């Protein structure tokens, strides 16, 4: 990376990251999914929102900072708290398909809009 940023720009980026994390925690607190590992999961799922629902077991690697065992618990928690839909697979009864709920989509898009605003000034010289 050839461009160097000033300490002012780095401070703006640092504040934006901290604000983004705090906004996630506040926005998702009522759903019980304020942990930032849910941010990883829900953001990945939002990126593929136009694809068919994903097999439940495919979601675990989307939370790389926790163990698979913990990821299983997190996914189940999100299902039980209305953030993820779970449905049977028509072609294989062993597979459970998962997608974001409308409630989760609304909250994620609110978070992403806030994130865009938070980073708006970063990289621009004052």
PDB file of C-alpha atoms in Angstrom:
ATOM      1  CA  UNK A   1       0.000   0.000   0.000  1.00  0.00           C
ATOM      2  CA  UNK A   2       1.697   3.168  -1.155  1.00  0.00           C
ATOM      3  CA  UNK A   3      -0.557   5.822   0.375  1.00  0.00           C
ATOM      4  CA  UNK A   4       0.083   6.887   3.938  1.00  0.00           C
ATOM      5  CA  UNK A   5      -2.714   8.337   6.002  1.00  0.00           C
ATOM      6  CA  UNK A   6      -2.338  11.067   8.586  1.00  0.00           C
ATOM      7  CA  UNK A   7      -2.883  10.390  12.260  1.00  0.00           C
ATOM      8  CA  UNK A   8      -6.071  12.446  11.994  1.00  0.00           C
ATOM      9  CA  UNK A   9      -7.386  10.020   9.364  1.00  0.00           C
ATOM     10  CA  UNK A  10      -6.276   7.038  11.424  1.00  0.00           C
ATOM     11  CA  UNK A  11      -8.080   8.472  14.462  1.00  0.00           C
ATOM     12  CA  UNK A  12     -11.241   8.943  12.387  1.00  0.00           C
ATOM     13  CA  UNK A  13     -10.998   5.324  11.238  1.00  0.00           C
ATOM     14  CA  UNK A  14     -10.432   4.137  14.810  1.00  0.00           C
ATOM     15  CA  UNK A  15     -13.457   6.063  16.070  1.00  0.00           C
ATOM     16  CA  UNK A  16     -15.576   4.773  13.196  1.00  0.00           C
ATOM     17  CA  UNK A  17     -14.665   1.165  14.055  1.00  0.00           C
ATOM     18  CA  UNK A  18     -15.459   1.657  17.732  1.00  0.00           C
ATOM     19  CA  UNK A  19     -18.711   3.466  16.910  1.00  0.00           C
ATOM     20  CA  UNK A  20     -19.669   0.708  14.485  1.00  0.00           C
ATOM     21  CA  UNK A  21     -19.111  -1.978  17.128  1.00  0.00           C
ATOM     22  CA  UNK A  22     -21.110  -0.019  19.708  1.00  0.00           C
ATOM     23  CA  UNK A  23     -23.944   0.543  17.231  1.00  0.00           C
ATOM     24  CA  UNK A  24     -24.074  -3.194  16.482  1.00  0.00           C
ATOM     25  CA  UNK A  25     -24.300  -4.016  20.186  1.00  0.00           C
ATOM     26  CA  UNK A  26     -27.055  -1.445  20.728  1.00  0.00           C
ATOM     27  CA  UNK A  27     -29.038  -2.388  17.614  1.00  0.00           C
ATOM     28  CA  UNK A  28     -28.967  -6.138  18.234  1.00  0.00           C
ATOM     29  CA  UNK A  29     -29.212  -6.152  22.047  1.00  0.00           C
ATOM     30  CA  UNK A  30     -32.958  -6.863  22.163  1.00  0.00           C
ATOM     31  CA  UNK A  31     -32.544  -9.884  19.875  1.00  0.00           C
ATOM     32  CA  UNK A  32     -29.802 -11.402  22.030  1.00  0.00           C
ATOM     33  CA  UNK A  33     -27.379 -11.262  19.096  1.00  0.00           C
ATOM     34  CA  UNK A  34     -25.223  -8.288  20.067  1.00  0.00           C
ATOM     35  CA  UNK A  35     -21.987 -10.321  20.142  1.00  0.00           C
ATOM     36  CA  UNK A  36     -19.772  -9.280  17.225  1.00  0.00           C
ATOM     37  CA  UNK A  37     -19.518 -12.882  16.014  1.00  0.00           C
ATOM     38  CA  UNK A  38     -23.135 -12.465  14.938  1.00  0.00           C
ATOM     39  CA  UNK A  39     -21.967  -9.454  12.938  1.00  0.00           C
ATOM     40  CA  UNK A  40     -19.705 -11.780  10.955  1.00  0.00           C
ATOM     41  CA  UNK A  41     -22.507 -14.303  10.414  1.00  0.00           C
ATOM     42  CA  UNK A  42     -25.284 -11.876   9.543  1.00  0.00           C
ATOM     43  CA  UNK A  43     -23.085  -9.734   7.296  1.00  0.00           C
ATOM     44  CA  UNK A  44     -21.965 -12.794   5.320  1.00  0.00           C
ATOM     45  CA  UNK A  45     -25.582 -13.906   4.991  1.00  0.00           C
ATOM     46  CA  UNK A  46     -26.633 -10.413   3.910  1.00  0.00           C
ATOM     47  CA  UNK A  47     -24.008 -10.507   1.150  1.00  0.00           C
ATOM     48  CA  UNK A  48     -25.578 -13.703  -0.236  1.00  0.00           C
ATOM     49  CA  UNK A  49     -29.183 -12.681   0.509  1.00  0.00           C
ATOM     50  CA  UNK A  50     -30.247 -13.261  -3.112  1.00  0.00           C
ATOM     51  CA  UNK A  51     -29.021 -16.857  -3.073  1.00  0.00           C
ATOM     52  CA  UNK A  52     -31.130 -19.784  -1.857  1.00  0.00           C
ATOM     53  CA  UNK A  53     -31.123 -20.544   1.888  1.00  0.00           C
ATOM     54  CA  UNK A  54     -27.865 -22.105   3.054  1.00  0.00           C
ATOM     55  CA  UNK A  55     -27.385 -25.491   4.721  1.00  0.00           C
ATOM     56  CA  UNK A  56     -27.088 -24.917   8.451  1.00  0.00           C
ATOM     57  CA  UNK A  57     -23.670 -26.585   8.591  1.00  0.00           C
ATOM     58  CA  UNK A  58     -22.330 -24.112   6.002  1.00  0.00           C
ATOM     59  CA  UNK A  59     -22.898 -21.210   8.399  1.00  0.00           C
ATOM     60  CA  UNK A  60     -20.401 -22.262  11.043  1.00  0.00           C
ATOM     61  CA  UNK A  61     -17.274 -21.226   9.088  1.00  0.00           C
ATOM     62  CA  UNK A  62     -18.805 -17.749   8.653  1.00  0.00           C
ATOM     63  CA  UNK A  63     -17.858 -17.071  12.289  1.00  0.00           C
ATOM     64  CA  UNK A  64     -14.086 -17.615  12.110  1.00  0.00           C
ATOM     65  CA  UNK A  65     -13.258 -16.261  15.564  1.00  0.00           C
ATOM     66  CA  UNK A  66     -15.113 -18.951  17.509  1.00  0.00           C
ATOM     67  CA  UNK A  67     -14.958 -22.730  17.559  1.00  0.00           C
ATOM     68  CA  UNK A  68     -17.325 -24.826  15.478  1.00  0.00           C
ATOM     69  CA  UNK A  69     -19.007 -26.031  18.659  1.00  0.00           C
ATOM     70  CA  UNK A  70     -19.685 -22.455  19.768  1.00  0.00           C
ATOM     71  CA  UNK A  71     -20.818 -21.495  16.253  1.00  0.00           C
ATOM     72  CA  UNK A  72     -23.422 -24.295  16.393  1.00  0.00           C
ATOM     73  CA  UNK A  73     -24.792 -22.752  19.595  1.00  0.00           C
ATOM     74  CA  UNK A  74     -24.770 -19.239  18.129  1.00  0.00           C
ATOM     75  CA  UNK A  75     -26.679 -20.297  15.012  1.00  0.00           C
ATOM     76  CA  UNK A  76     -29.271 -22.132  17.095  1.00  0.00           C
ATOM     77  CA  UNK A  77     -29.607 -19.105  19.379  1.00  0.00           C
ATOM     78  CA  UNK A  78     -30.209 -16.839  16.358  1.00  0.00           C
ATOM     79  CA  UNK A  79     -32.895 -19.240  15.097  1.00  0.00           C
ATOM     80  CA  UNK A  80     -34.593 -19.374  18.492  1.00  0.00           C
ATOM     81  CA  UNK A  81     -34.558 -15.572  18.777  1.00  0.00           C
ATOM     82  CA  UNK A  82     -36.114 -14.956  15.370  1.00  0.00           C
ATOM     83  CA  UNK A  83     -33.067 -13.726  13.503  1.00  0.00           C
ATOM     84  CA  UNK A  84     -32.673 -16.775  11.256  1.00  0.00           C
ATOM     85  CA  UNK A  85     -35.308 -18.885   9.502  1.00  0.00           C
ATOM     86  CA  UNK A  86     -34.798 -22.639   9.520  1.00  0.00           C
ATOM     87  CA  UNK A  87     -36.583 -24.904   7.058  1.00  0.00           C
ATOM     88  CA  UNK A  88     -36.283 -28.511   5.884  1.00  0.00           C
ATOM     89  CA  UNK A  89     -34.550 -29.295   2.615  1.00  0.00           C
ATOM     90  CA  UNK A  90     -36.932 -30.732   0.025  1.00  0.00           C
ATOM     91  CA  UNK A  91     -34.306 -33.076  -1.424  1.00  0.00           C
ATOM     92  CA  UNK A  92     -32.539 -34.275   1.741  1.00  0.00           C
ATOM     93  CA  UNK A  93     -34.352 -34.536   5.066  1.00  0.00           C
ATOM     94  CA  UNK A  94     -31.048 -34.494   6.967  1.00  0.00           C
ATOM     95  CA  UNK A  95     -30.300 -30.942   5.836  1.00  0.00           C
ATOM     96  CA  UNK A  96     -31.761 -27.828   7.464  1.00  0.00           C
ATOM     97  CA  UNK A  97     -31.744 -24.672   5.350  1.00  0.00           C
ATOM     98  CA  UNK A  98     -31.208 -21.289   6.973  1.00  0.00           C
ATOM     99  CA  UNK A  99     -31.776 -17.700   5.869  1.00  0.00           C
ATOM    100  CA  UNK A 100     -32.100 -14.274   7.454  1.00  0.00           C
ATOM    101  CA  UNK A 101     -35.522 -13.249   8.729  1.00  0.00           C
ATOM    102  CA  UNK A 102     -37.102  -9.940   7.667  1.00  0.00           C
ATOM    103  CA  UNK A 103     -36.404  -8.625  11.189  1.00  0.00           C
ATOM    104  CA  UNK A 104     -32.715  -9.490  10.830  1.00  0.00           C
ATOM    105  CA  UNK A 105     -32.579  -7.902   7.365  1.00  0.00           C
ATOM    106  CA  UNK A 106     -34.024  -4.660   8.728  1.00  0.00           C
ATOM    107  CA  UNK A 107     -31.511  -4.513  11.579  1.00  0.00           C
ATOM    108  CA  UNK A 108     -28.538  -5.447   9.388  1.00  0.00           C
ATOM    109  CA  UNK A 109     -29.415  -2.809   6.809  1.00  0.00           C
ATOM    110  CA  UNK A 110     -29.786  -0.205   9.577  1.00  0.00           C
ATOM    111  CA  UNK A 111     -26.333  -1.232  10.814  1.00  0.00           C
ATOM    112  CA  UNK A 112     -24.809  -1.109   7.321  1.00  0.00           C
ATOM    113  CA  UNK A 113     -26.300   2.343   6.680  1.00  0.00           C
ATOM    114  CA  UNK A 114     -24.819   3.575   9.962  1.00  0.00           C
ATOM    115  CA  UNK A 115     -21.463   2.029   9.062  1.00  0.00           C
ATOM    116  CA  UNK A 116     -21.421   3.799   5.698  1.00  0.00           C
ATOM    117  CA  UNK A 117     -22.078   7.121   7.426  1.00  0.00           C
ATOM    118  CA  UNK A 118     -19.442   6.411  10.084  1.00  0.00           C
ATOM    119  CA  UNK A 119     -16.740   5.829   7.495  1.00  0.00           C
ATOM    120  CA  UNK A 120     -17.823   8.654   5.200  1.00  0.00           C
ATOM    121  CA  UNK A 121     -15.154  11.090   6.433  1.00  0.00           C
ATOM    122  CA  UNK A 122     -12.365   8.516   6.648  1.00  0.00           C
ATOM    123  CA  UNK A 123      -9.690   8.989   3.997  1.00  0.00           C
ATOM    124  CA  UNK A 124     -10.763  12.535   3.142  1.00  0.00           C
ATOM    125  CA  UNK A 125      -8.461  15.354   4.091  1.00  0.00           C
ATOM    126  CA  UNK A 126     -10.076  17.906   6.431  1.00  0.00           C
TER     127      UNK A 126
END
